[in-house]
Amino acid sequence: MESYRSLKQDIIASLAILLLSIFTIGYLIPNHVAEASVTALSPRFFPLVGAVSIGLFALCLCLTSTFSLKRLTNENQIEATTRQNAKLSAFAEFKRPLIVFAILCAFVFAFESFGYLVGAPVALSTLMFAFGQRRPLVLFVHSPLIAGLLFLAFEYGLGLPLS
């Protein structure tokens, strides 16, 4: 069960992300991304798709957090979840971003030294483990499969070499 504080933070963050995506769609892309005159796919297409999808996901987060916050109106539930979340130390909240940063630095080193097909599955499975995934099938089968599919998509589908 989520706490009152985390739901409020989710609402604030989702509104900020939604405003940034609207700013990106309305100002940044039209004024700073050149329009193609020859190619079939415009250079504005992928940034626009990314900004629209981020905006839609931010809107979904805002709506789900708002509805969850309305369900969490009982004072006893708010106090109980606040007391439970207060047990987390500042170091425990600070530890996860440091772990992610270390994993991403190791991925950059592995990518430069050994290539994408070695670095990506290891980094992906390590990130999944750091965020709570404990099933070996997901860690050792899905990670190389996802990395391999991304490699094929970039290498052969888009013509952008990753090696």
PDB file of C-alpha atoms in Angstrom:
ATOM      1  CA  MET A   1       0.000   0.000   0.000  1.00  0.00           C
ATOM      2  CA  GLU A   2       1.360   3.350  -0.933  1.00  0.00           C
ATOM      3  CA  SER A   3       1.712   6.148   1.547  1.00  0.00           C
ATOM      4  CA  TYR A   4       0.040   9.520   1.429  1.00  0.00           C
ATOM      5  CA  ARG A   5       3.398  11.226   0.941  1.00  0.00           C
ATOM      6  CA  SER A   6       4.483   9.055  -1.984  1.00  0.00           C
ATOM      7  CA  LEU A   7       1.137   9.525  -3.734  1.00  0.00           C
ATOM      8  CA  LYS A   8       1.448  13.312  -3.402  1.00  0.00           C
ATOM      9  CA  GLN A   9       5.000  13.131  -4.786  1.00  0.00           C
ATOM     10  CA  ASP A  10       3.766  11.016  -7.709  1.00  0.00           C
ATOM     11  CA  ILE A  11       1.070  13.575  -8.516  1.00  0.00           C
ATOM     12  CA  ILE A  12       3.528  16.484  -8.399  1.00  0.00           C
ATOM     13  CA  ALA A  13       6.132  14.635 -10.486  1.00  0.00           C
ATOM     14  CA  SER A  14       3.577  13.500 -13.062  1.00  0.00           C
ATOM     15  CA  LEU A  15       2.218  17.024 -13.474  1.00  0.00           C
ATOM     16  CA  ALA A  16       5.756  18.375 -13.935  1.00  0.00           C
ATOM     17  CA  ILE A  17       6.542  15.699 -16.535  1.00  0.00           C
ATOM     18  CA  LEU A  18       3.239  16.363 -18.295  1.00  0.00           C
ATOM     19  CA  LEU A  19       4.025  20.090 -18.504  1.00  0.00           C
ATOM     20  CA  LEU A  20       7.525  19.341 -19.826  1.00  0.00           C
ATOM     21  CA  SER A  21       6.133  17.048 -22.515  1.00  0.00           C
ATOM     22  CA  ILE A  22       3.596  19.699 -23.562  1.00  0.00           C
ATOM     23  CA  PHE A  23       6.452  22.243 -23.712  1.00  0.00           C
ATOM     24  CA  THR A  24       8.498  19.799 -25.790  1.00  0.00           C
ATOM     25  CA  ILE A  25       5.625  19.133 -28.197  1.00  0.00           C
ATOM     26  CA  GLY A  26       4.548  22.759 -28.502  1.00  0.00           C
ATOM     27  CA  TYR A  27       7.850  24.636 -28.508  1.00  0.00           C
ATOM     28  CA  LEU A  28      11.041  22.556 -28.609  1.00  0.00           C
ATOM     29  CA  ILE A  29      10.249  20.175 -31.468  1.00  0.00           C
ATOM     30  CA  PRO A  30       8.713  22.740 -33.863  1.00  0.00           C
ATOM     31  CA  ASN A  31      11.450  25.328 -33.250  1.00  0.00           C
ATOM     32  CA  HIS A  32      14.598  23.229 -32.804  1.00  0.00           C
ATOM     33  CA  VAL A  33      14.167  20.058 -34.897  1.00  0.00           C
ATOM     34  CA  ALA A  34      14.571  20.545 -38.636  1.00  0.00           C
ATOM     35  CA  GLU A  35      11.899  19.263 -40.956  1.00  0.00           C
ATOM     36  CA  ALA A  36      12.953  16.867 -43.713  1.00  0.00           C
ATOM     37  CA  SER A  37      12.032  17.604 -47.291  1.00  0.00           C
ATOM     38  CA  VAL A  38      13.248  14.399 -48.957  1.00  0.00           C
ATOM     39  CA  THR A  39      12.888  11.478 -46.543  1.00  0.00           C
ATOM     40  CA  ALA A  40       9.621   9.713 -45.858  1.00  0.00           C
ATOM     41  CA  LEU A  41      10.116   9.709 -42.089  1.00  0.00           C
ATOM     42  CA  SER A  42      10.528  13.176 -40.642  1.00  0.00           C
ATOM     43  CA  PRO A  43      13.243  13.863 -38.036  1.00  0.00           C
ATOM     44  CA  ARG A  44      10.434  15.205 -35.864  1.00  0.00           C
ATOM     45  CA  PHE A  45       8.634  11.858 -35.787  1.00  0.00           C
ATOM     46  CA  PHE A  46      10.587  10.016 -33.060  1.00  0.00           C
ATOM     47  CA  PRO A  47      10.911  13.007 -30.693  1.00  0.00           C
ATOM     48  CA  LEU A  48       7.202  13.665 -31.127  1.00  0.00           C
ATOM     49  CA  VAL A  49       6.275  10.034 -30.454  1.00  0.00           C
ATOM     50  CA  GLY A  50       8.522  10.031 -27.382  1.00  0.00           C
ATOM     51  CA  ALA A  51       7.119  13.274 -26.005  1.00  0.00           C
ATOM     52  CA  VAL A  52       3.516  12.207 -26.600  1.00  0.00           C
ATOM     53  CA  SER A  53       4.033   8.798 -24.985  1.00  0.00           C
ATOM     54  CA  ILE A  54       5.812  10.324 -21.975  1.00  0.00           C
ATOM     55  CA  GLY A  55       2.974  12.821 -21.617  1.00  0.00           C
ATOM     56  CA  LEU A  56       0.356  10.062 -21.782  1.00  0.00           C
ATOM     57  CA  PHE A  57       2.174   7.955 -19.192  1.00  0.00           C
ATOM     58  CA  ALA A  58       2.513  10.997 -16.931  1.00  0.00           C
ATOM     59  CA  LEU A  59      -1.214  11.616 -17.274  1.00  0.00           C
ATOM     60  CA  CYS A  60      -1.918   7.964 -16.389  1.00  0.00           C
ATOM     61  CA  LEU A  61       0.342   8.229 -13.325  1.00  0.00           C
ATOM     62  CA  CYS A  62      -1.407  11.417 -12.241  1.00  0.00           C
ATOM     63  CA  LEU A  63      -4.863   9.878 -12.595  1.00  0.00           C
ATOM     64  CA  THR A  64      -4.017   6.611 -10.841  1.00  0.00           C
ATOM     65  CA  SER A  65      -2.265   8.434  -8.008  1.00  0.00           C
ATOM     66  CA  THR A  66      -5.199  10.819  -7.613  1.00  0.00           C
ATOM     67  CA  PHE A  67      -7.700   7.951  -7.438  1.00  0.00           C
ATOM     68  CA  SER A  68      -5.471   6.049  -4.990  1.00  0.00           C
ATOM     69  CA  LEU A  69      -5.160   9.170  -2.854  1.00  0.00           C
ATOM     70  CA  LYS A  70      -8.931   9.542  -2.746  1.00  0.00           C
ATOM     71  CA  ARG A  71      -9.233   5.926  -1.575  1.00  0.00           C
ATOM     72  CA  LEU A  72      -6.694   6.579   1.168  1.00  0.00           C
ATOM     73  CA  THR A  73      -8.807   9.074   3.082  1.00  0.00           C
ATOM     74  CA  ASN A  74      -9.111   7.218   6.355  1.00  0.00           C
ATOM     75  CA  GLU A  75      -6.844   8.846   8.974  1.00  0.00           C
ATOM     76  CA  ASN A  76      -5.812   5.500  10.475  1.00  0.00           C
ATOM     77  CA  GLN A  77      -4.575   4.261   7.103  1.00  0.00           C
ATOM     78  CA  ILE A  78      -2.621   7.468   6.534  1.00  0.00           C
ATOM     79  CA  GLU A  79      -0.993   7.300   9.975  1.00  0.00           C
ATOM     80  CA  ALA A  80      -0.185   3.580   9.674  1.00  0.00           C
ATOM     81  CA  THR A  81       1.449   3.881   6.266  1.00  0.00           C
ATOM     82  CA  THR A  82       3.341   7.016   7.321  1.00  0.00           C
ATOM     83  CA  ARG A  83       4.734   5.217  10.391  1.00  0.00           C
ATOM     84  CA  GLN A  84       5.673   2.199   8.288  1.00  0.00           C
ATOM     85  CA  ASN A  85       7.494   4.291   5.681  1.00  0.00           C
ATOM     86  CA  ALA A  86       9.223   6.386   8.338  1.00  0.00           C
ATOM     87  CA  LYS A  87      11.276   3.307   9.236  1.00  0.00           C
ATOM     88  CA  LEU A  88      13.251   3.674   6.029  1.00  0.00           C
ATOM     89  CA  SER A  89      16.476   5.460   6.730  1.00  0.00           C
ATOM     90  CA  ALA A  90      17.852   8.230   4.581  1.00  0.00           C
ATOM     91  CA  PHE A  91      20.714   5.930   3.593  1.00  0.00           C
ATOM     92  CA  ALA A  92      18.315   3.229   2.363  1.00  0.00           C
ATOM     93  CA  GLU A  93      16.582   5.746   0.110  1.00  0.00           C
ATOM     94  CA  PHE A  94      19.948   7.052  -1.103  1.00  0.00           C
ATOM     95  CA  LYS A  95      21.420   3.605  -1.760  1.00  0.00           C
ATOM     96  CA  ARG A  96      19.334   2.596  -4.791  1.00  0.00           C
ATOM     97  CA  PRO A  97      20.325   5.538  -7.069  1.00  0.00           C
ATOM     98  CA  LEU A  98      23.987   4.871  -6.235  1.00  0.00           C
ATOM     99  CA  ILE A  99      23.589   1.218  -7.198  1.00  0.00           C
ATOM    100  CA  VAL A 100      21.894   2.172 -10.480  1.00  0.00           C
ATOM    101  CA  PHE A 101      24.637   4.704 -11.228  1.00  0.00           C
ATOM    102  CA  ALA A 102      27.324   2.071 -10.596  1.00  0.00           C
ATOM    103  CA  ILE A 103      25.542  -0.455 -12.834  1.00  0.00           C
ATOM    104  CA  LEU A 104      25.210   2.097 -15.648  1.00  0.00           C
ATOM    105  CA  CYS A 105      28.895   3.037 -15.351  1.00  0.00           C
ATOM    106  CA  ALA A 106      29.809  -0.655 -15.539  1.00  0.00           C
ATOM    107  CA  PHE A 107      27.558  -1.004 -18.605  1.00  0.00           C
ATOM    108  CA  VAL A 108      29.338   1.856 -20.378  1.00  0.00           C
ATOM    109  CA  PHE A 109      32.694   0.220 -19.606  1.00  0.00           C
ATOM    110  CA  ALA A 110      31.467  -3.207 -20.785  1.00  0.00           C
ATOM    111  CA  PHE A 111      29.912  -1.693 -23.913  1.00  0.00           C
ATOM    112  CA  GLU A 112      33.164   0.044 -24.849  1.00  0.00           C
ATOM    113  CA  SER A 113      35.343  -2.961 -23.976  1.00  0.00           C
ATOM    114  CA  PHE A 114      33.298  -5.998 -25.027  1.00  0.00           C
ATOM    115  CA  GLY A 115      30.388  -4.699 -27.095  1.00  0.00           C
ATOM    116  CA  TYR A 116      26.648  -4.380 -26.713  1.00  0.00           C
ATOM    117  CA  LEU A 117      25.815  -8.082 -26.758  1.00  0.00           C
ATOM    118  CA  VAL A 118      27.966  -8.694 -23.668  1.00  0.00           C
ATOM    119  CA  GLY A 119      27.264  -5.530 -21.700  1.00  0.00           C
ATOM    120  CA  ALA A 120      23.518  -5.136 -22.191  1.00  0.00           C
ATOM    121  CA  PRO A 121      22.266  -8.500 -20.854  1.00  0.00           C
ATOM    122  CA  VAL A 122      24.516  -8.278 -17.801  1.00  0.00           C
ATOM    123  CA  ALA A 123      23.468  -4.698 -17.061  1.00  0.00           C
ATOM    124  CA  LEU A 124      19.793  -5.449 -17.661  1.00  0.00           C
ATOM    125  CA  SER A 125      19.728  -8.508 -15.396  1.00  0.00           C
ATOM    126  CA  THR A 126      21.688  -6.653 -12.702  1.00  0.00           C
ATOM    127  CA  LEU A 127      19.251  -3.731 -12.820  1.00  0.00           C
ATOM    128  CA  MET A 128      16.311  -6.121 -12.663  1.00  0.00           C
ATOM    129  CA  PHE A 129      17.861  -7.835  -9.627  1.00  0.00           C
ATOM    130  CA  ALA A 130      18.505  -4.471  -7.936  1.00  0.00           C
ATOM    131  CA  PHE A 131      14.844  -3.527  -8.365  1.00  0.00           C
ATOM    132  CA  GLY A 132      13.529  -6.750  -6.841  1.00  0.00           C
ATOM    133  CA  GLN A 133      13.316  -9.359  -9.582  1.00  0.00           C
ATOM    134  CA  ARG A 134      14.405 -12.698  -8.099  1.00  0.00           C
ATOM    135  CA  ARG A 135      13.164 -15.281 -10.622  1.00  0.00           C
ATOM    136  CA  PRO A 136      16.099 -16.881 -12.481  1.00  0.00           C
ATOM    137  CA  LEU A 137      14.055 -17.431 -15.642  1.00  0.00           C
ATOM    138  CA  VAL A 138      13.385 -13.723 -15.983  1.00  0.00           C
ATOM    139  CA  LEU A 139      16.940 -12.738 -15.071  1.00  0.00           C
ATOM    140  CA  PHE A 140      18.811 -15.193 -17.284  1.00  0.00           C
ATOM    141  CA  VAL A 141      16.447 -15.752 -20.206  1.00  0.00           C
ATOM    142  CA  HIS A 142      14.530 -12.518 -20.674  1.00  0.00           C
ATOM    143  CA  SER A 143      17.539 -10.208 -20.301  1.00  0.00           C
ATOM    144  CA  PRO A 144      19.563 -11.711 -23.186  1.00  0.00           C
ATOM    145  CA  LEU A 145      16.386 -12.067 -25.241  1.00  0.00           C
ATOM    146  CA  ILE A 146      15.450  -8.392 -24.817  1.00  0.00           C
ATOM    147  CA  ALA A 147      19.032  -7.265 -25.483  1.00  0.00           C
ATOM    148  CA  GLY A 148      19.209  -9.479 -28.577  1.00  0.00           C
ATOM    149  CA  LEU A 149      15.918  -8.180 -29.953  1.00  0.00           C
ATOM    150  CA  LEU A 150      17.058  -4.589 -29.426  1.00  0.00           C
ATOM    151  CA  PHE A 151      20.338  -5.416 -31.163  1.00  0.00           C
ATOM    152  CA  LEU A 152      18.486  -6.870 -34.149  1.00  0.00           C
ATOM    153  CA  ALA A 153      16.114  -3.903 -34.282  1.00  0.00           C
ATOM    154  CA  PHE A 154      18.933  -1.362 -34.305  1.00  0.00           C
ATOM    155  CA  GLU A 155      21.398  -3.327 -36.434  1.00  0.00           C
ATOM    156  CA  TYR A 156      19.087  -4.609 -39.167  1.00  0.00           C
ATOM    157  CA  GLY A 157      15.791  -2.772 -38.774  1.00  0.00           C
ATOM    158  CA  LEU A 158      17.110   0.766 -38.414  1.00  0.00           C
ATOM    159  CA  GLY A 159      20.566   0.265 -39.915  1.00  0.00           C
ATOM    160  CA  LEU A 160      22.318   1.718 -36.850  1.00  0.00           C
ATOM    161  CA  PRO A 161      25.276  -0.468 -35.858  1.00  0.00           C
ATOM    162  CA  LEU A 162      25.736  -1.172 -32.142  1.00  0.00           C
ATOM    163  CA  SER A 163      29.006  -3.043 -32.522  1.00  0.00           C
TER     164      SER A 163
END
